């Protein structure tokens, strides 16, 4: 098991390094620099700005400096949000995005698992068909469609929720639902498949014949097995959530790092784009690593395979 | 019994408190909520670069001159001024008893420090050239001269003297920009670059910065040491980039005023928010620029032909329908004290123009079998695409085959600065000063002369105008320069933009104006 974990860790570290390097150089290949605006810029002023942000050094030197700082946990000054460092900005934005992501994940799990369990108990029944239709509709409504519609209905027309901002918990309700909807559909499908499969297992049939109450059978005998595939889905789910928060934060004006990402990329704010990339890459790689390890614990075949 | 009732009472009080916090906290009648068009990149007036930052900086600082509620220039930190006969020395007398927001007296020395800081190469101020008319400023910014060589001094604590290298009659206008705002040297000495943090903040405007949540909001409170009374004690600016989101947040009552909303909602707003809608002209110029270094656009006949068939009124009234006004001159017709020179073909009918354009293209060697082909570049977005599609449609009458190429704003202007285009859409939001527009076509201005227009005669007249201290004489000379540009068809003026705002009828004192400035200190909540 230890060997397996070390191997996964090593892979994660290499992937992280490759992502960071590729993004660093790709950014600088994009046309237009951080100080290009519509306004005039005399050459001496451009020189002053480049010197202030180390942009006058050769690319390799810039890359070296960037790596040195990264090792020390310093992401540098933001080129565009001049009054903040990238660390400041991420410290302000990450809690917003994390709250949104976590709320959406919980909501997606609750909705998705309920639908999946209910549908998976009687696969092929009319009830199953109805639930899965609802779920398919959810899948077909991406955040970018759901979010503006929800604002129109619940903020503008009904005035139940605010249309934007992040001042209170109230502000997070609509965006996390908008994010959770497409995700819940995937979860429902996986859950339904797991439940349908496990209901044919002998131990479940035995439990039924012994006259155990249904909730107890579901909870004790079916869920632990049926929800295993969900664990492997958590990795991709977090990736879906991260890209989703970028959209939701734009539509709902939430000050999270997803919004920084879009603005920073448009503004060629090199350091901020790098900073957010690092946070995203780190989040996805860590979760995938945890999933891999959890899988190793649950499924002995993986442990054996890695030892061989 | 007694005890139990007490418990019950206590519970009720706690419940009431919780309910109070939950339901009343977000709503407070005293705070003004404004949707700004984006996130400020800095609140350091010498490092700023964006119009949306000017909005905030105008509330936080007070320059020598400032705007009144209707966008007109009025005395600010300076009570009065006079200029020498040769137009080179400007003497400002500061208002009595000026203070920073921490109560420290504000003197002319603070202005001297601030003007020097702007030109300091270490400040790396991207708009330092706004004050290049000050004696020795460009050399100081290059690092060739010490800061002390700058043409600014303080003979007394309330007198400030600015010495220019050339007469500049628009100086008072130019002082309206944040680049000329004073910054607190005593705070900068103590905290360095961190002086802009809310916990260290000191400024001299009607408001002070109290909180800044990046991408969330910027909070300001009234400055107790400001010389005038204000009606609103707290204001919160939100960065609302998406116009639809701004519109929604106004409609749901979260924002009192918004800077822009989608053009498509204009009719809806006219119907449902007539008392809040403000559509007004913005002092600006949207135009097409030819790459005069690239054939065949180096040929004035081709440029003229393409200009002749453009109908600006159709673009504004039929295509854009945003309240924008058609433009027939390169310096906006909205400029005060300047009579802009219109395109020479304005008096002709559209049939005459089409015929003339056909002949010009023929003479330049283009015809049905050898049509003129070009790429028109523009900034992405639905509205821009519509306008530019309409333009290619107008050119098609001449058999011109134009294709569109759109790019995100930053890429677009990067390409323009590198002169990598045939014909391109460009825009300029300027000050009340024709020179601000005309110098864009000066051959030695640098890469904002996107089309690399090069007319020695035009340069000569412009240089001559720049030696003139009298505003009327100078503007007269500038007209001659503009006439040359217009006859050379260096650009095709299209329209001046319009600003679409929604401002709650609860607010008074918000007047539409050409510069679209609305300082909070002039606003009041209606009782």
XYZ file of C-alpha atoms in Angstrom, chain B:
527
model
C -43.440 29.899 37.674
C -41.645 33.185 37.852
C -38.422 31.592 36.703
C -40.027 29.858 33.775
C -41.568 33.096 32.541
C -38.158 34.721 32.744
C -36.702 31.949 30.618
C -39.440 32.345 28.089
C -38.823 36.075 27.961
C -35.127 35.561 27.467
C -35.780 33.127 24.650
C -38.111 35.604 22.998
C -35.467 38.325 23.184
C -32.851 36.048 21.684
C -35.210 34.991 18.906
C -36.043 38.591 18.177
C -32.367 39.446 18.010
C -31.646 36.593 15.607
C -34.577 37.598 13.436
C -33.403 41.180 13.541
C -29.912 40.265 12.401
C -31.179 37.934 9.696
C -33.739 40.192 8.167
C -32.559 43.727 8.643
C -28.789 43.540 8.353
C -28.446 43.677 4.553
C -30.878 46.575 4.101
C -29.739 49.962 5.292
C -31.222 53.124 3.864
C -28.065 55.109 4.493
C -25.695 53.222 2.222
C -25.581 54.078 -1.453
C -25.037 51.017 -3.675
C -23.538 51.705 -7.092
C -22.694 49.220 -9.835
C -19.385 50.174 -11.429
C -18.404 48.648 -14.782
C -15.525 46.596 -13.401
C -12.973 45.969 -10.721
C -10.476 48.781 -10.103
C -6.905 47.658 -10.687
C -5.580 50.162 -8.189
C -6.735 53.095 -6.080
C -3.358 54.782 -6.301
C -4.182 57.836 -8.432
C -0.722 57.862 -9.978
C -0.877 54.236 -11.058
C -4.448 54.206 -12.311
C -5.264 53.530 -15.934
C -9.021 52.975 -16.341
C -12.102 55.170 -16.560
C -13.866 53.002 -13.980
C -11.065 53.844 -11.550
C -11.530 57.556 -12.210
C -15.078 57.137 -10.899
C -13.813 55.973 -7.495
C -10.788 58.272 -7.374
C -13.001 61.314 -7.973
C -14.769 60.510 -4.703
C -11.595 59.752 -2.777
C -9.381 62.651 -3.863
C -9.658 66.300 -4.768
C -7.395 67.795 -7.435
C -6.636 71.455 -8.041
C -9.666 71.576 -10.317
C -12.700 69.299 -10.157
C -16.121 68.631 -11.666
C -19.406 70.039 -10.448
C -22.596 67.945 -10.391
C -23.148 68.669 -14.091
C -19.650 67.708 -15.187
C -18.385 71.283 -15.563
C -14.916 72.300 -14.440
C -14.863 74.188 -11.104
C -12.173 75.082 -8.547
C -11.190 72.126 -6.353
C -8.279 72.216 -3.928
C -7.228 75.438 -5.662
C -9.435 78.413 -4.910
C -8.072 80.485 -7.773
C -5.285 80.604 -10.372
C -3.575 82.853 -12.839
C -1.400 82.265 -15.864
C 1.555 84.307 -17.162
C 1.223 86.113 -20.493
C 3.425 83.613 -22.302
C 1.222 80.795 -20.975
C 4.166 79.029 -19.336
C 3.766 79.727 -15.620
C 0.538 78.841 -13.800
C 0.123 79.966 -10.208
C -2.519 78.300 -8.052
C -3.734 79.566 -4.695
C -4.946 76.716 -2.514
C -8.164 76.803 -0.536
C -7.685 77.937 3.098
C -7.450 75.259 5.789
C -7.224 72.180 3.551
C -6.669 68.948 5.479
C -6.006 65.299 4.809
C -8.588 62.861 6.151
C -6.405 62.265 9.255
C -6.477 65.976 10.074
C -2.933 66.717 8.868
C -2.788 70.066 7.044
C -2.501 69.758 3.267
C -0.001 72.210 1.776
C 1.380 73.107 -1.636
C 4.390 70.934 -0.762
C 2.096 67.895 -0.895
C 1.284 68.783 -4.497
C 4.981 69.243 -5.309
C 5.679 65.793 -3.861
C 2.775 64.288 -5.810
C 3.712 65.751 -9.199
C 7.270 64.495 -8.686
C 6.066 61.048 -7.626
C 4.036 60.746 -10.827
C 7.179 61.271 -12.931
C 9.429 59.131 -10.729
C 10.556 56.139 -12.865
C 10.127 53.922 -9.776
C 6.422 54.765 -9.601
C 6.110 53.301 -13.115
C 2.995 55.380 -13.747
C 1.525 54.341 -17.087
C -0.230 57.694 -17.504
C 2.708 59.863 -16.402
C 2.689 61.433 -19.867
C -0.613 63.154 -19.015
C 1.583 65.699 -17.223
C 4.428 65.791 -19.752
C 3.742 69.484 -20.362
C 5.463 70.191 -17.020
C 8.992 71.389 -17.558
C 11.508 68.484 -17.771
C 8.858 65.832 -17.080
C 9.770 63.419 -19.958
C 13.482 63.542 -19.085
C 12.756 62.811 -15.420
C 10.573 59.862 -16.368
C 13.420 58.518 -18.523
C 15.686 58.799 -15.506
C 17.869 61.440 -17.195
C 17.144 64.227 -14.675
C 16.530 64.251 -10.904
C 12.966 64.662 -9.564
C 13.812 68.132 -8.275
C 14.207 69.369 -11.860
C 10.428 69.120 -12.435
C 8.645 72.403 -13.219
C 6.707 72.557 -9.954
C 7.420 74.472 -6.741
C 5.686 75.822 -3.648
C 6.736 79.423 -2.895
C 4.366 79.480 0.121
C 2.321 76.717 1.835
C -0.763 77.820 -0.085
C 0.820 78.758 -3.410
C 1.705 76.253 -6.093
C 3.579 77.223 -9.229
C 3.612 74.995 -12.323
C 6.118 75.795 -15.087
C 5.467 74.298 -18.510
C 7.896 73.597 -21.340
C 5.318 74.809 -23.877
C 2.083 76.741 -23.499
C -0.818 74.415 -22.709
C -4.142 76.249 -22.448
C -5.975 72.988 -21.615
C -4.046 72.586 -18.373
C -7.067 73.103 -16.096
C -8.876 70.296 -17.976
C -5.866 68.041 -17.649
C -5.685 68.612 -13.894
C -9.068 66.881 -13.602
C -7.416 63.499 -14.139
C -6.263 61.502 -11.075
C -2.673 61.773 -12.338
C -2.756 65.318 -10.901
C -4.289 64.330 -7.540
C -2.261 64.812 -4.354
C -1.212 61.722 -2.376
C -0.369 61.749 1.360
C 3.420 61.804 1.534
C 3.427 61.356 5.328
C 1.508 58.073 4.978
C 3.545 56.847 2.023
C 6.729 57.567 3.978
C 5.398 55.365 6.767
C 3.777 52.478 4.868
C 5.326 52.521 1.389
C 3.237 50.773 -1.291
C 0.836 49.563 1.416
C -0.513 53.092 1.917
C -3.453 52.167 -0.347
C -4.679 49.495 2.108
C -7.906 50.493 3.862
C -6.266 50.339 7.316
C -3.662 52.959 6.336
C -5.811 54.986 3.959
C -5.604 58.778 3.992
C -6.887 61.014 1.198
C -8.242 64.518 0.664
C -11.529 63.869 -1.145
C -15.078 63.868 0.135
C -14.781 60.137 0.964
C -12.199 57.775 2.384
C -11.630 54.100 1.633
C -12.856 51.889 4.489
C -12.886 48.423 2.949
C -11.996 46.709 -0.306
C -12.983 43.106 -0.983
C -11.310 42.261 -4.288
C -13.979 41.601 -6.947
C -16.570 42.024 -4.173
C -16.930 45.715 -3.382
C -15.158 48.941 -2.458
C -16.576 50.682 0.606
C -16.206 54.391 1.298
C -17.291 56.636 4.161
C -17.527 60.415 4.221
C -14.341 62.243 5.186
C -14.937 64.336 8.334
C -12.097 66.698 7.354
C -13.464 67.510 3.913
C -14.243 71.220 3.488
C -17.836 70.742 2.280
C -20.908 68.935 3.643
C -22.021 65.726 1.955
C -25.506 64.197 1.900
C -24.609 60.505 1.846
C -22.314 59.129 4.515
C -21.578 55.669 3.070
C -21.194 54.361 -0.435
C -20.407 50.917 -1.756
C -19.204 50.359 -5.324
C -19.636 46.874 -6.813
C -17.720 45.659 -9.843
C -20.410 44.469 -12.242
C -18.713 43.461 -15.468
C -21.661 41.752 -17.085
C -24.266 44.260 -18.351
C -27.119 41.785 -17.984
C -26.120 41.168 -14.399
C -26.066 44.931 -13.755
C -29.568 45.199 -15.174
C -30.831 42.294 -13.023
C -29.288 43.701 -9.874
C -30.845 47.081 -10.497
C -34.236 45.485 -11.103
C -34.038 43.389 -7.961
C -33.372 46.579 -6.001
C -29.821 45.713 -4.916
C -28.185 48.664 -6.686
C -29.267 52.309 -6.782
C -27.376 53.134 -9.956
C -25.709 51.122 -12.706
C -23.205 52.166 -15.349
C -24.443 50.149 -18.292
C -27.035 47.595 -19.306
C -27.574 45.613 -22.530
C -28.651 47.658 -25.565
C -31.316 45.027 -26.203
C -33.056 46.042 -22.957
C -33.274 49.712 -23.915
C -36.889 49.543 -25.128
C -37.858 47.524 -22.083
C -36.190 50.103 -19.816
C -37.949 52.966 -21.624
C -41.243 51.289 -20.890
C -40.699 50.059 -17.335
C -38.042 52.331 -15.812
C -38.668 55.612 -17.578
C -38.055 57.611 -14.386
C -34.672 55.920 -13.860
C -33.363 55.788 -17.423
C -30.575 58.154 -18.452
C -29.208 58.023 -21.982
C -26.603 60.687 -22.613
C -23.753 61.532 -24.978
C -20.232 60.634 -23.992
C -17.349 62.805 -25.168
C -15.750 60.169 -27.404
C -15.046 59.120 -30.989
C -15.558 55.737 -32.601
C -13.871 55.506 -35.974
C -12.407 53.273 -38.635
C -8.697 53.620 -39.228
C -6.840 52.764 -42.450
C -3.385 51.251 -42.411
C -1.789 53.914 -44.587
C 1.437 51.938 -44.871
C -0.278 49.001 -46.536
C -1.388 49.003 -50.193
C -3.937 49.866 -51.431
C -4.865 51.908 -48.338
C -1.887 54.174 -48.931
C -3.940 55.465 -51.882
C -6.173 58.353 -50.826
C -8.644 57.466 -53.626
C -9.312 54.074 -52.052
C -9.755 55.594 -48.595
C -12.059 58.280 -49.939
C -14.174 55.776 -51.874
C -14.626 53.600 -48.777
C -15.532 56.670 -46.719
C -18.020 58.078 -49.259
C -20.406 55.132 -49.033
C -20.562 54.988 -45.234
C -23.840 56.363 -43.918
C -23.206 57.166 -40.265
C -26.856 57.954 -39.544
C -27.948 54.463 -40.638
C -25.347 52.950 -38.317
C -26.548 54.860 -35.272
C -30.307 55.061 -35.922
C -31.008 51.729 -37.612
C -28.248 49.357 -36.535
C -26.975 50.404 -33.131
C -30.069 52.195 -31.759
C -28.294 53.008 -28.500
C -28.752 56.766 -28.561
C -25.267 57.217 -30.070
C -24.916 60.219 -32.411
C -23.439 59.981 -35.921
C -20.017 61.644 -36.271
C -18.797 63.446 -39.367
C -15.581 64.909 -37.965
C -12.593 63.364 -36.200
C -12.705 65.736 -33.227
C -16.151 65.190 -31.660
C -18.805 67.803 -32.461
C -19.550 67.798 -28.703
C -16.323 69.652 -27.858
C -16.956 73.033 -26.227
C -15.279 76.036 -27.848
C -14.242 74.160 -30.961
C -15.968 74.005 -34.313
C -15.100 70.554 -35.690
C -14.388 70.171 -39.448
C -16.898 67.909 -41.166
C -16.170 65.438 -43.960
C -16.146 67.310 -47.313
C -18.741 65.038 -48.910
C -21.470 65.755 -46.367
C -23.400 68.006 -48.778
C -23.720 65.324 -51.483
C -26.647 62.959 -51.884
C -26.014 59.266 -51.361
C -26.414 58.597 -55.110
C -23.781 61.207 -55.929
C -21.462 59.731 -53.348
C -21.901 56.206 -54.622
C -21.150 57.301 -58.186
C -18.085 59.290 -57.110
C -16.834 56.371 -55.008
C -17.198 53.984 -57.965
C -15.122 56.282 -60.170
C -12.430 56.646 -57.500
C -12.074 52.890 -57.096
C -12.004 52.454 -60.877
C -9.230 55.018 -61.116
C -7.329 53.188 -58.371
C -7.431 50.036 -60.492
C -10.336 48.113 -58.946
C -13.384 46.850 -60.859
C -15.828 43.931 -61.041
C -13.197 41.509 -62.321
C -10.555 42.785 -59.923
C -12.516 43.685 -56.785
C -10.965 45.327 -53.753
C -10.605 42.736 -50.996
C -9.952 43.686 -47.396
C -10.215 42.463 -43.828
C -12.029 44.683 -41.322
C -10.874 44.015 -37.761
C -13.009 44.795 -34.740
C -13.442 44.063 -31.047
C -15.666 41.057 -30.320
C -19.220 41.411 -29.066
C -22.657 41.285 -30.626
C -23.067 45.037 -31.026
C -19.656 45.527 -32.609
C -20.322 42.688 -34.986
C -23.623 44.258 -36.056
C -22.025 47.640 -36.749
C -19.154 46.167 -38.698
C -21.423 43.855 -40.682
C -23.473 46.882 -41.684
C -20.287 48.653 -42.778
C -19.214 45.746 -44.993
C -22.737 45.826 -46.437
C -22.279 49.486 -47.378
C -18.978 48.691 -49.057
C -20.519 45.816 -50.960
C -22.422 48.399 -53.067
C -18.997 49.208 -54.541
C -18.180 45.568 -55.178
C -15.732 45.591 -52.270
C -15.289 42.164 -50.700
C -14.715 42.802 -47.013
C -14.458 40.054 -44.447
C -14.688 40.544 -40.699
C -12.168 39.438 -38.148
C -12.955 39.909 -34.481
C -10.710 39.681 -31.453
C -10.947 40.231 -27.749
C -10.299 43.878 -26.806
C -6.717 43.492 -25.651
C -5.639 41.459 -28.676
C -7.406 43.857 -30.985
C -5.539 46.897 -29.716
C -2.261 44.984 -29.559
C -2.647 44.240 -33.280
C -3.558 47.850 -33.972
C -0.485 49.122 -32.208
C 1.631 46.808 -34.335
C -0.176 48.145 -37.443
C -1.201 44.586 -38.292
C -4.474 45.320 -40.127
C -6.010 46.708 -43.350
C -8.925 48.594 -41.874
C -9.871 48.453 -38.200
C -12.395 49.740 -35.708
C -10.984 52.010 -32.999
C -12.325 54.255 -30.280
C -11.093 57.098 -28.111
C -12.683 58.603 -25.019
C -11.001 61.941 -24.531
C -11.120 65.223 -22.738
C -12.682 68.508 -23.742
C -9.812 69.323 -26.051
C -9.522 68.769 -29.837
C -5.783 68.217 -29.532
C -6.443 65.076 -27.508
C -7.994 63.528 -30.630
C -5.952 65.113 -33.419
C -2.568 64.172 -31.966
C -3.566 60.507 -32.497
C -2.621 61.108 -36.136
C 0.684 62.857 -35.453
C 3.496 60.932 -37.157
C 5.770 60.873 -34.086
C 3.126 60.181 -31.417
C 4.020 56.472 -31.318
C 1.940 53.370 -31.851
C -1.469 54.859 -30.973
C -1.237 56.320 -34.462
C -2.469 52.885 -35.471
C -2.632 53.605 -39.209
C 0.846 55.212 -39.218
C -0.681 58.268 -40.851
C 2.170 60.527 -41.892
C 1.468 64.000 -43.200
C 4.334 66.501 -42.802
C 1.942 69.399 -43.438
C -0.387 68.171 -40.663
C 2.499 67.625 -38.234
C 3.794 71.121 -38.980
C 0.481 72.828 -38.232
C 0.019 70.774 -35.073
C 3.503 71.642 -33.809
C 2.815 75.288 -34.524
C -0.510 75.130 -32.667
C 1.267 73.636 -29.674
C 3.305 76.830 -29.223
C 0.156 78.948 -28.842
C -0.994 80.105 -25.443
C -4.309 81.579 -26.524
C -7.075 79.009 -26.566
C -9.015 80.606 -29.440
C -5.936 81.003 -31.654
C -4.812 77.504 -30.875
C -8.189 75.966 -31.647
C -8.293 77.970 -34.874
C -4.968 76.491 -35.924
C -6.090 73.000 -34.910
C -9.077 73.360 -37.228
C -6.660 73.825 -40.125
C -4.912 70.628 -39.105
C -8.208 68.758 -38.868
C -9.193 69.989 -42.345
C -6.050 68.333 -43.723
C -6.840 65.013 -42.029
C -10.399 65.082 -43.227
C -9.319 65.697 -46.837
C -6.738 62.935 -46.577
C -9.366 60.465 -45.343
C -6.966 59.052 -42.763
C -9.919 57.795 -40.728
C -13.677 57.384 -41.110
C -15.458 58.936 -38.129
C -18.473 56.794 -37.226
C -20.223 57.954 -34.066
C -19.874 59.286 -30.542
C -20.953 56.796 -27.884
C -23.917 57.127 -25.607
C -24.002 56.085 -21.965
C -27.007 54.067 -20.790
C -27.632 54.284 -17.081
C -30.363 53.411 -14.649
C -30.424 55.676 -11.618
C -32.996 55.154 -8.904
C -35.508 58.003 -8.659
C -34.778 57.881 -4.901
C -31.512 59.690 -5.683
C -31.330 63.362 -6.498
C -28.369 65.308 -7.863
C -27.404 62.814 -10.554
C -27.228 64.810 -13.794
C -26.279 63.293 -17.158
C -23.130 64.959 -18.512
C -20.631 64.613 -21.364
C -17.863 63.259 -19.171
C -20.185 60.863 -17.327
C -18.804 61.849 -13.905
C -21.084 61.714 -10.895
C -19.336 62.448 -7.629
C -21.245 61.032 -4.694
C -20.795 64.209 -2.694
C -23.414 65.938 -4.878
C -26.015 63.189 -4.413
C -28.856 63.053 -1.890
C -31.455 60.444 -1.005
C -34.925 61.854 -1.576
C -36.784 61.950 1.749
